[in-house]
């Protein structure tokens, strides 16, 4: 990798962290409504996965995947407006954050129903295969979401048709408060891939190199027509499930252990070993990221609130009138 | 003009649209080589190939969810439920995924899918092969619902549904598949979504109905000719409703009876009755009445099924009662 | 008498029933150590152990299906949906499995399950954390639906629901969780399923409602005191409806307004309006009117949410309009 | 095994076959309404599995598992009345065949929604474990049904709690017309068990000994508290999907191949090798089975049709009256 690319990746991770930190702070200040979820600690997963994609590939982020939006090309200003529920958000205020995708950048907006995006991703991948398009669909989901029937139906179908879809499970060891031993009786959820006739990969989600390596294998496989890959990335969320969750169900020790494997620090350590001028890079990157974030906040705050009657827009291609 | 059955009409509509637009496709269980459990898709895989006519695993939620993904990319998938009853297994993908897609994306996305499958009772299908699930979806904005009663409409509405940029639930009635046969034009035609049709003109009582009971209502109107002048409105589209025609007819007759094969309580007839009773309060010469299936499950044994379902006699009786009012 | 919140009332009811009957149990996501996303089940796992308070994987269909299996064996599982919106993911297990269990077994089997979870809007929950899904189930025989508006009812109806031998969907309103606080008796009490309650007596207009809008309706009635005499009927149970009380009140006032937070079109208010308009045609001095949420999804931004939801002012206006009729 | 037990097992297989043959004939004569499904060719599966169970264990048969009803103790008379839709059927005419269970014999009546019984079976097994009861739940399903989300959710939960439930997949290579290669991308569906943390067994479903052996292992495991087993039985249905299906999607050769491994003939061959008096056993068994079947038909035909208003019964424990 070139130094430039390495610094670029670093920038993305820092941007994601700064963006989320700012969102959490805004939430604490009471400036945001609705639930706010943080992926702090998981930045290498979304950045590593999405950096491997092309503009015409599709991603399906879930609630902890702010990074997927940013890296895949969503305008940070509009993303922040989305979180504020303003008119310039992707949903135009109709919902917040992940429920509005940015279709121009191949980012699909999810419902709240966990794993319900996986069938949609499989459907898109079917189109790519059917029309011989060299494109991929990447669906993110938590290890908790893997228990839903939709995950099964989607993976099975993807296996049958060897679809160019990558299932990325961010295993952060908790689904809200529920630890893995109450979620499934296996060590690695990716072991399930064998039952669908494709490859499962288990890797560190905190080590950006590792993430990029497994993604490289997975995208190669998919682009060669060899079908899906189930990538399981072991990682950890530092915050509670949402900003309101004190996360009493886990120990301080566990948290610190994972913080000691922080994805950004690991990357800094690597850059340091490469003898780059780390302090300068850090300062410059942080400044650049903070500027993006502050601009985004300013943009979002200036974006108008939607008016009440706009709630009736965008229900149908052509309004159906009094018929409903 | 060729004679076609209701079932053939659906098949023709799918074929014509697939020939016209290469993005139209069909997914479902056994829709390919088998041509579907009822042969609705017979001949399609031979003509359009197995990439476009997809025999899926038994995964209703996947079928609908994948359809949404295809639709976002500009495809126009028709998604078959082998029996419409199985739509319950894909419920979330319809009401949360498909119905809110455009809305949650602030208008960026369209969701041109058609979900279709055989519904309705009268063939001793029992609890899980006789359902009329339209009321589950009637309160969900973002969806359109159609329910053709004739071969002409079956064809014309299917073509419109396929071309529609929003999710359309197309409820076909298995009792009508081969029992209804009619001449339909050679030339291409569409039946617009959102427009009802008058099946019989009259001045005393309006019967508002859709699906299989259109035929019983028309039969009742015919039997009552000379005694009571009955107007029969076939809704054809359930969402959005054709309030123009409903209102005009009820204003004329002053009396409205709503009939559907779906269960009475919580059926869509309740909404129609409630709106008529409110908006046309001054125009009514009698209470708005409703007739639906009895409030129970679709029992199997013939005497029970007959007891449950509305039929020509029950409709005739209800019309008489309303006319006497 | 102790002051308890609506949320505490639910918690108390579950605890009391679990203490009384060792077959009562609770299953759902994070209901154990966490005490539920809203703390509705706080303290239960400590008291009743993790065999009875089951933290499940994220599998709504499994939760409900497993509940049916437990119920057939005489257990009385309470099944939590973390938000009621997720009930869509277990829809088939409710409408086909649980609702038909007794029927398809010719009466051999009972299905004493309670499905509960936070529903309702008003807290900027957006499209998937604000839903009022009762109309999806209202047309399904075999189910019972309850929707308490007060802490007293929340407790009494939960206890009745747990003891009921049929599947009960218990819709709790998250807006009320900590906003409603009232004194309730120390002694054990039940609120029977199927009985409405008068929240305000009046002679001019009847407002029929349930859930969170009971409070807005009572507020409207209070505001209108002296001007219009408003009777407020809190349905409490949606299925089966208390037709005795509805009829008596509407006969007295001659005017009925139905209010619910669920969407207007296809809401259960349609059924109530349709029946009143038909059965009490002669008693009505004005059209039966309805007020519900606007026919759109539960939008997130505050101005939209306010625009969509019925509130005290909108109810007041509707009452005035009906009174003037 | 004693000769007596072997003859008993033989009787069950013959009874199932005769019973189904008679049902198919009645259907052809137009005496039955609704869909009629035949498990002809799969008798060893249901007989072998259910024979391993105790009266207080539970079974969850699907549409091709007439054998499970009979072996588990359902009265053949009432079963036939159920198929006729008469008042003495388990559903009292409200639905036919598998939709009415016989709860007194631990037979659960299914909805039509394939795999929807699996969560129910898991729930029952949870009760057995919770209350320390030495009982099992056995859920049958086709390989086609294995694609449904419910199968996944149930197995995952059963794995987490090591429940005494056995998942029996009768892999007959077709789901209606759909061959296995369009249903899943693996050879053995039972391979999925590993992804749920329990054991999968793949075995011939036509060889009664084999079926009984894997069942023995599975019941031992479950009764010892070691959790679920996924048993996949490879077998074949001779008839079409329903009696109306000509099964044009398969070859004559394939059918004959499987007929040459007929479970009943295999057992006869075995008994012959054991030097039992086969012709006598055959004659006696057939006569006994036919008598049961003829009695059942007579009983069913004499059983009254339910009246129309009975359609309103059994909706609730106590009728709710006009409230609905
Ligand atoms: C179908 C469904 N059920 C329940 C929920 C509520 N819920 C939201 S996030 C969550 C935990 C998710 O855990 P996991 O999938 O591991 O993702 P993580 O939050 O750990 O990133 C739950 C239960 C939901 N969103 N959807
Ligand atoms: C959820 C659902 N979808 C579709 C059907 C329609 N259907 C009934 S049987 C069947 C094929 C079942 O195949 P399999 O599970 O392999 O069982 P088999 O018939 O081969 O024994 C289908 C698709 C159904 N009953 N339930
Ligand atoms: Mg997690
Ligand atoms: Mg099969």
PDB file of N, CA and C in Angstrom, chain C residues 29-84:
ATOM      1  N   UNK C  29     -36.362 -10.586  24.058  1.00  0.00           N
ATOM      2  CA  UNK C  29     -34.983 -10.125  23.914  1.00  0.00           C
ATOM      3  C   UNK C  29     -34.637  -9.169  25.052  1.00  0.00           C
ATOM      4  N   UNK C  30     -33.601  -9.481  25.786  1.00  0.00           N
ATOM      5  CA  UNK C  30     -33.097  -8.614  26.858  1.00  0.00           C
ATOM      6  C   UNK C  30     -34.088  -8.427  28.006  1.00  0.00           C
ATOM      7  N   UNK C  31     -34.995  -9.363  28.181  1.00  0.00           N
ATOM      8  CA  UNK C  31     -35.972  -9.229  29.273  1.00  0.00           C
ATOM      9  C   UNK C  31     -35.373  -9.645  30.614  1.00  0.00           C
ATOM     10  N   UNK C  32     -34.235 -10.323  30.584  1.00  0.00           N
ATOM     11  CA  UNK C  32     -33.670 -10.864  31.809  1.00  0.00           C
ATOM     12  C   UNK C  32     -32.814  -9.865  32.577  1.00  0.00           C
ATOM     13  N   UNK C  33     -31.508 -10.086  32.553  1.00  0.00           N
ATOM     14  CA  UNK C  33     -30.591  -9.244  33.342  1.00  0.00           C
ATOM     15  C   UNK C  33     -30.834  -7.760  33.094  1.00  0.00           C
ATOM     16  N   UNK C  34     -31.137  -7.435  31.872  1.00  0.00           N
ATOM     17  CA  UNK C  34     -31.352  -6.049  31.471  1.00  0.00           C
ATOM     18  C   UNK C  34     -32.703  -5.523  31.985  1.00  0.00           C
ATOM     19  N   UNK C  35     -33.640  -6.415  32.196  1.00  0.00           N
ATOM     20  CA  UNK C  35     -34.970  -5.984  32.602  1.00  0.00           C
ATOM     21  C   UNK C  35     -35.784  -5.390  31.472  1.00  0.00           C
ATOM     22  N   UNK C  36     -35.370  -5.666  30.233  1.00  0.00           N
ATOM     23  CA  UNK C  36     -36.105  -5.143  29.083  1.00  0.00           C
ATOM     24  C   UNK C  36     -35.596  -3.779  28.659  1.00  0.00           C
ATOM     25  N   UNK C  37     -35.788  -3.450  27.401  1.00  0.00           N
ATOM     26  CA  UNK C  37     -35.281  -2.185  26.861  1.00  0.00           C
ATOM     27  C   UNK C  37     -35.867  -0.996  27.620  1.00  0.00           C
ATOM     28  N   UNK C  38     -37.083  -1.163  28.127  1.00  0.00           N
ATOM     29  CA  UNK C  38     -37.730  -0.076  28.867  1.00  0.00           C
ATOM     30  C   UNK C  38     -37.808  -0.362  30.369  1.00  0.00           C
ATOM     31  N   UNK C  39     -37.206  -1.466  30.792  1.00  0.00           N
ATOM     32  CA  UNK C  39     -37.220  -1.868  32.207  1.00  0.00           C
ATOM     33  C   UNK C  39     -38.587  -2.353  32.677  1.00  0.00           C
ATOM     34  N   UNK C  40     -39.405  -2.801  31.753  1.00  0.00           N
ATOM     35  CA  UNK C  40     -40.728  -3.293  32.147  1.00  0.00           C
ATOM     36  C   UNK C  40     -40.598  -4.576  32.973  1.00  0.00           C
ATOM     37  N   UNK C  41     -39.556  -5.347  32.710  1.00  0.00           N
ATOM     38  CA  UNK C  41     -39.416  -6.617  33.431  1.00  0.00           C
ATOM     39  C   UNK C  41     -38.302  -6.550  34.474  1.00  0.00           C
ATOM     40  N   UNK C  42     -38.002  -5.356  34.928  1.00  0.00           N
ATOM     41  CA  UNK C  42     -36.947  -5.185  35.922  1.00  0.00           C
ATOM     42  C   UNK C  42     -37.228  -6.025  37.181  1.00  0.00           C
ATOM     43  N   UNK C  43     -36.218  -6.697  37.650  1.00  0.00           N
ATOM     44  CA  UNK C  43     -36.344  -7.467  38.889  1.00  0.00           C
ATOM     45  C   UNK C  43     -36.906  -8.866  38.715  1.00  0.00           C
ATOM     46  N   UNK C  44     -37.389  -9.182  37.561  1.00  0.00           N
ATOM     47  CA  UNK C  44     -38.046 -10.484  37.398  1.00  0.00           C
ATOM     48  C   UNK C  44     -37.049 -11.641  37.407  1.00  0.00           C
ATOM     49  N   UNK C  45     -35.948 -11.468  36.713  1.00  0.00           N
ATOM     50  CA  UNK C  45     -35.015 -12.591  36.632  1.00  0.00           C
ATOM     51  C   UNK C  45     -34.411 -12.878  38.008  1.00  0.00           C
ATOM     52  N   UNK C  46     -34.183 -11.836  38.791  1.00  0.00           N
ATOM     53  CA  UNK C  46     -33.648 -12.035  40.128  1.00  0.00           C
ATOM     54  C   UNK C  46     -34.636 -12.847  40.965  1.00  0.00           C
ATOM     55  N   UNK C  47     -35.892 -12.589  40.782  1.00  0.00           N
ATOM     56  CA  UNK C  47     -36.892 -13.236  41.618  1.00  0.00           C
ATOM     57  C   UNK C  47     -37.302 -14.615  41.092  1.00  0.00           C
ATOM     58  N   UNK C  48     -37.389 -14.743  39.776  1.00  0.00           N
ATOM     59  CA  UNK C  48     -37.950 -15.983  39.229  1.00  0.00           C
ATOM     60  C   UNK C  48     -36.949 -16.854  38.476  1.00  0.00           C
ATOM     61  N   UNK C  49     -35.759 -16.351  38.312  1.00  0.00           N
ATOM     62  CA  UNK C  49     -34.713 -17.204  37.734  1.00  0.00           C
ATOM     63  C   UNK C  49     -34.705 -17.203  36.221  1.00  0.00           C
ATOM     64  N   UNK C  50     -33.580 -17.668  35.689  1.00  0.00           N
ATOM     65  CA  UNK C  50     -33.423 -17.542  34.243  1.00  0.00           C
ATOM     66  C   UNK C  50     -34.107 -18.651  33.454  1.00  0.00           C
ATOM     67  N   UNK C  51     -34.620 -19.652  34.137  1.00  0.00           N
ATOM     68  CA  UNK C  51     -35.404 -20.630  33.384  1.00  0.00           C
ATOM     69  C   UNK C  51     -36.769 -20.058  33.012  1.00  0.00           C
ATOM     70  N   UNK C  52     -37.292 -19.230  33.902  1.00  0.00           N
ATOM     71  CA  UNK C  52     -38.632 -18.660  33.650  1.00  0.00           C
ATOM     72  C   UNK C  52     -38.574 -17.311  32.948  1.00  0.00           C
ATOM     73  N   UNK C  53     -37.476 -16.627  33.079  1.00  0.00           N
ATOM     74  CA  UNK C  53     -37.321 -15.324  32.421  1.00  0.00           C
ATOM     75  C   UNK C  53     -36.237 -15.528  31.367  1.00  0.00           C
ATOM     76  N   UNK C  54     -36.673 -15.694  30.133  1.00  0.00           N
ATOM     77  CA  UNK C  54     -35.768 -16.202  29.103  1.00  0.00           C
ATOM     78  C   UNK C  54     -35.312 -15.095  28.157  1.00  0.00           C
ATOM     79  N   UNK C  55     -34.030 -14.825  28.165  1.00  0.00           N
ATOM     80  CA  UNK C  55     -33.424 -13.919  27.180  1.00  0.00           C
ATOM     81  C   UNK C  55     -33.239 -14.679  25.881  1.00  0.00           C
ATOM     82  N   UNK C  56     -34.037 -14.385  24.914  1.00  0.00           N
ATOM     83  CA  UNK C  56     -33.990 -15.144  23.661  1.00  0.00           C
ATOM     84  C   UNK C  56     -33.041 -14.507  22.659  1.00  0.00           C
ATOM     85  N   UNK C  57     -32.642 -15.272  21.658  1.00  0.00           N
ATOM     86  CA  UNK C  57     -31.998 -14.659  20.492  1.00  0.00           C
ATOM     87  C   UNK C  57     -33.004 -13.733  19.781  1.00  0.00           C
ATOM     88  N   UNK C  58     -32.531 -12.982  18.814  1.00  0.00           N
ATOM     89  CA  UNK C  58     -33.399 -12.055  18.062  1.00  0.00           C
ATOM     90  C   UNK C  58     -34.168 -12.860  17.024  1.00  0.00           C
ATOM     91  N   UNK C  59     -35.285 -13.369  17.433  1.00  0.00           N
ATOM     92  CA  UNK C  59     -36.045 -14.350  16.654  1.00  0.00           C
ATOM     93  C   UNK C  59     -37.512 -14.257  17.031  1.00  0.00           C
ATOM     94  N   UNK C  60     -38.188 -13.243  16.504  1.00  0.00           N
ATOM     95  CA  UNK C  60     -39.574 -13.027  16.909  1.00  0.00           C
ATOM     96  C   UNK C  60     -40.486 -14.186  16.563  1.00  0.00           C
ATOM     97  N   UNK C  61     -40.246 -14.815  15.434  1.00  0.00           N
ATOM     98  CA  UNK C  61     -41.117 -15.921  15.041  1.00  0.00           C
ATOM     99  C   UNK C  61     -40.925 -17.094  16.004  1.00  0.00           C
ATOM    100  N   UNK C  62     -39.676 -17.335  16.358  1.00  0.00           N
ATOM    101  CA  UNK C  62     -39.377 -18.384  17.342  1.00  0.00           C
ATOM    102  C   UNK C  62     -40.027 -18.056  18.683  1.00  0.00           C
ATOM    103  N   UNK C  63     -39.931 -16.827  19.105  1.00  0.00           N
ATOM    104  CA  UNK C  63     -40.470 -16.465  20.418  1.00  0.00           C
ATOM    105  C   UNK C  63     -41.950 -16.815  20.484  1.00  0.00           C
ATOM    106  N   UNK C  64     -42.676 -16.446  19.450  1.00  0.00           N
ATOM    107  CA  UNK C  64     -44.119 -16.686  19.474  1.00  0.00           C
ATOM    108  C   UNK C  64     -44.421 -18.169  19.277  1.00  0.00           C
ATOM    109  N   UNK C  65     -43.736 -18.785  18.321  1.00  0.00           N
ATOM    110  CA  UNK C  65     -43.970 -20.208  18.092  1.00  0.00           C
ATOM    111  C   UNK C  65     -43.641 -21.046  19.318  1.00  0.00           C
ATOM    112  N   UNK C  66     -42.524 -20.754  19.941  1.00  0.00           N
ATOM    113  CA  UNK C  66     -42.143 -21.491  21.152  1.00  0.00           C
ATOM    114  C   UNK C  66     -43.184 -21.248  22.244  1.00  0.00           C
ATOM    115  N   UNK C  67     -43.677 -20.022  22.302  1.00  0.00           N
ATOM    116  CA  UNK C  67     -44.718 -19.717  23.276  1.00  0.00           C
ATOM    117  C   UNK C  67     -45.937 -20.600  23.076  1.00  0.00           C
ATOM    118  N   UNK C  68     -46.285 -20.850  21.839  1.00  0.00           N
ATOM    119  CA  UNK C  68     -47.430 -21.722  21.561  1.00  0.00           C
ATOM    120  C   UNK C  68     -47.145 -23.132  22.078  1.00  0.00           C
ATOM    121  N   UNK C  69     -45.950 -23.619  21.816  1.00  0.00           N
ATOM    122  CA  UNK C  69     -45.592 -24.954  22.299  1.00  0.00           C
ATOM    123  C   UNK C  69     -45.659 -25.047  23.811  1.00  0.00           C
ATOM    124  N   UNK C  70     -45.163 -24.042  24.465  1.00  0.00           N
ATOM    125  CA  UNK C  70     -45.213 -24.007  25.928  1.00  0.00           C
ATOM    126  C   UNK C  70     -46.665 -23.967  26.402  1.00  0.00           C
ATOM    127  N   UNK C  71     -47.462 -23.171  25.720  1.00  0.00           N
ATOM    128  CA  UNK C  71     -48.856 -23.009  26.122  1.00  0.00           C
ATOM    129  C   UNK C  71     -49.647 -24.302  25.980  1.00  0.00           C
ATOM    130  N   UNK C  72     -49.358 -25.050  24.933  1.00  0.00           N
ATOM    131  CA  UNK C  72     -50.076 -26.315  24.733  1.00  0.00           C
ATOM    132  C   UNK C  72     -49.810 -27.244  25.917  1.00  0.00           C
ATOM    133  N   UNK C  73     -48.652 -27.108  26.513  1.00  0.00           N
ATOM    134  CA  UNK C  73     -48.299 -27.953  27.663  1.00  0.00           C
ATOM    135  C   UNK C  73     -48.700 -27.324  28.995  1.00  0.00           C
ATOM    136  N   UNK C  74     -49.496 -26.286  28.943  1.00  0.00           N
ATOM    137  CA  UNK C  74     -50.024 -25.745  30.190  1.00  0.00           C
ATOM    138  C   UNK C  74     -49.261 -24.578  30.776  1.00  0.00           C
ATOM    139  N   UNK C  75     -48.171 -24.200  30.127  1.00  0.00           N
ATOM    140  CA  UNK C  75     -47.467 -23.009  30.593  1.00  0.00           C
ATOM    141  C   UNK C  75     -48.267 -21.778  30.164  1.00  0.00           C
ATOM    142  N   UNK C  76     -47.932 -20.646  30.759  1.00  0.00           N
ATOM    143  CA  UNK C  76     -48.592 -19.388  30.392  1.00  0.00           C
ATOM    144  C   UNK C  76     -47.514 -18.349  30.074  1.00  0.00           C
ATOM    145  N   UNK C  77     -46.939 -18.472  28.896  1.00  0.00           N
ATOM    146  CA  UNK C  77     -45.840 -17.571  28.568  1.00  0.00           C
ATOM    147  C   UNK C  77     -46.308 -16.172  28.183  1.00  0.00           C
ATOM    148  N   UNK C  78     -45.579 -15.196  28.691  1.00  0.00           N
ATOM    149  CA  UNK C  78     -45.715 -13.816  28.236  1.00  0.00           C
ATOM    150  C   UNK C  78     -44.579 -13.600  27.254  1.00  0.00           C
ATOM    151  N   UNK C  79     -44.897 -13.105  26.080  1.00  0.00           N
ATOM    152  CA  UNK C  79     -43.904 -13.015  25.017  1.00  0.00           C
ATOM    153  C   UNK C  79     -43.696 -11.557  24.670  1.00  0.00           C
ATOM    154  N   UNK C  80     -42.514 -11.072  24.932  1.00  0.00           N
ATOM    155  CA  UNK C  80     -42.272  -9.654  24.665  1.00  0.00           C
ATOM    156  C   UNK C  80     -41.692  -9.416  23.277  1.00  0.00           C
ATOM    157  N   UNK C  81     -42.271  -8.447  22.601  1.00  0.00           N
ATOM    158  CA  UNK C  81     -41.647  -7.874  21.409  1.00  0.00           C
ATOM    159  C   UNK C  81     -40.929  -6.620  21.909  1.00  0.00           C
ATOM    160  N   UNK C  82     -39.645  -6.491  21.626  1.00  0.00           N
ATOM    161  CA  UNK C  82     -38.895  -5.374  22.224  1.00  0.00           C
ATOM    162  C   UNK C  82     -39.532  -4.027  21.865  1.00  0.00           C
ATOM    163  N   UNK C  83     -39.944  -3.886  20.624  1.00  0.00           N
ATOM    164  CA  UNK C  83     -40.901  -2.850  20.227  1.00  0.00           C
ATOM    165  C   UNK C  83     -42.022  -3.608  19.523  1.00  0.00           C
ATOM    166  N   UNK C  84     -43.232  -3.129  19.672  1.00  0.00           N
ATOM    167  CA  UNK C  84     -44.351  -3.894  19.109  1.00  0.00           C
ATOM    168  C   UNK C  84     -44.242  -3.968  17.591  1.00  0.00           C
TER     169      UNK C  84
END
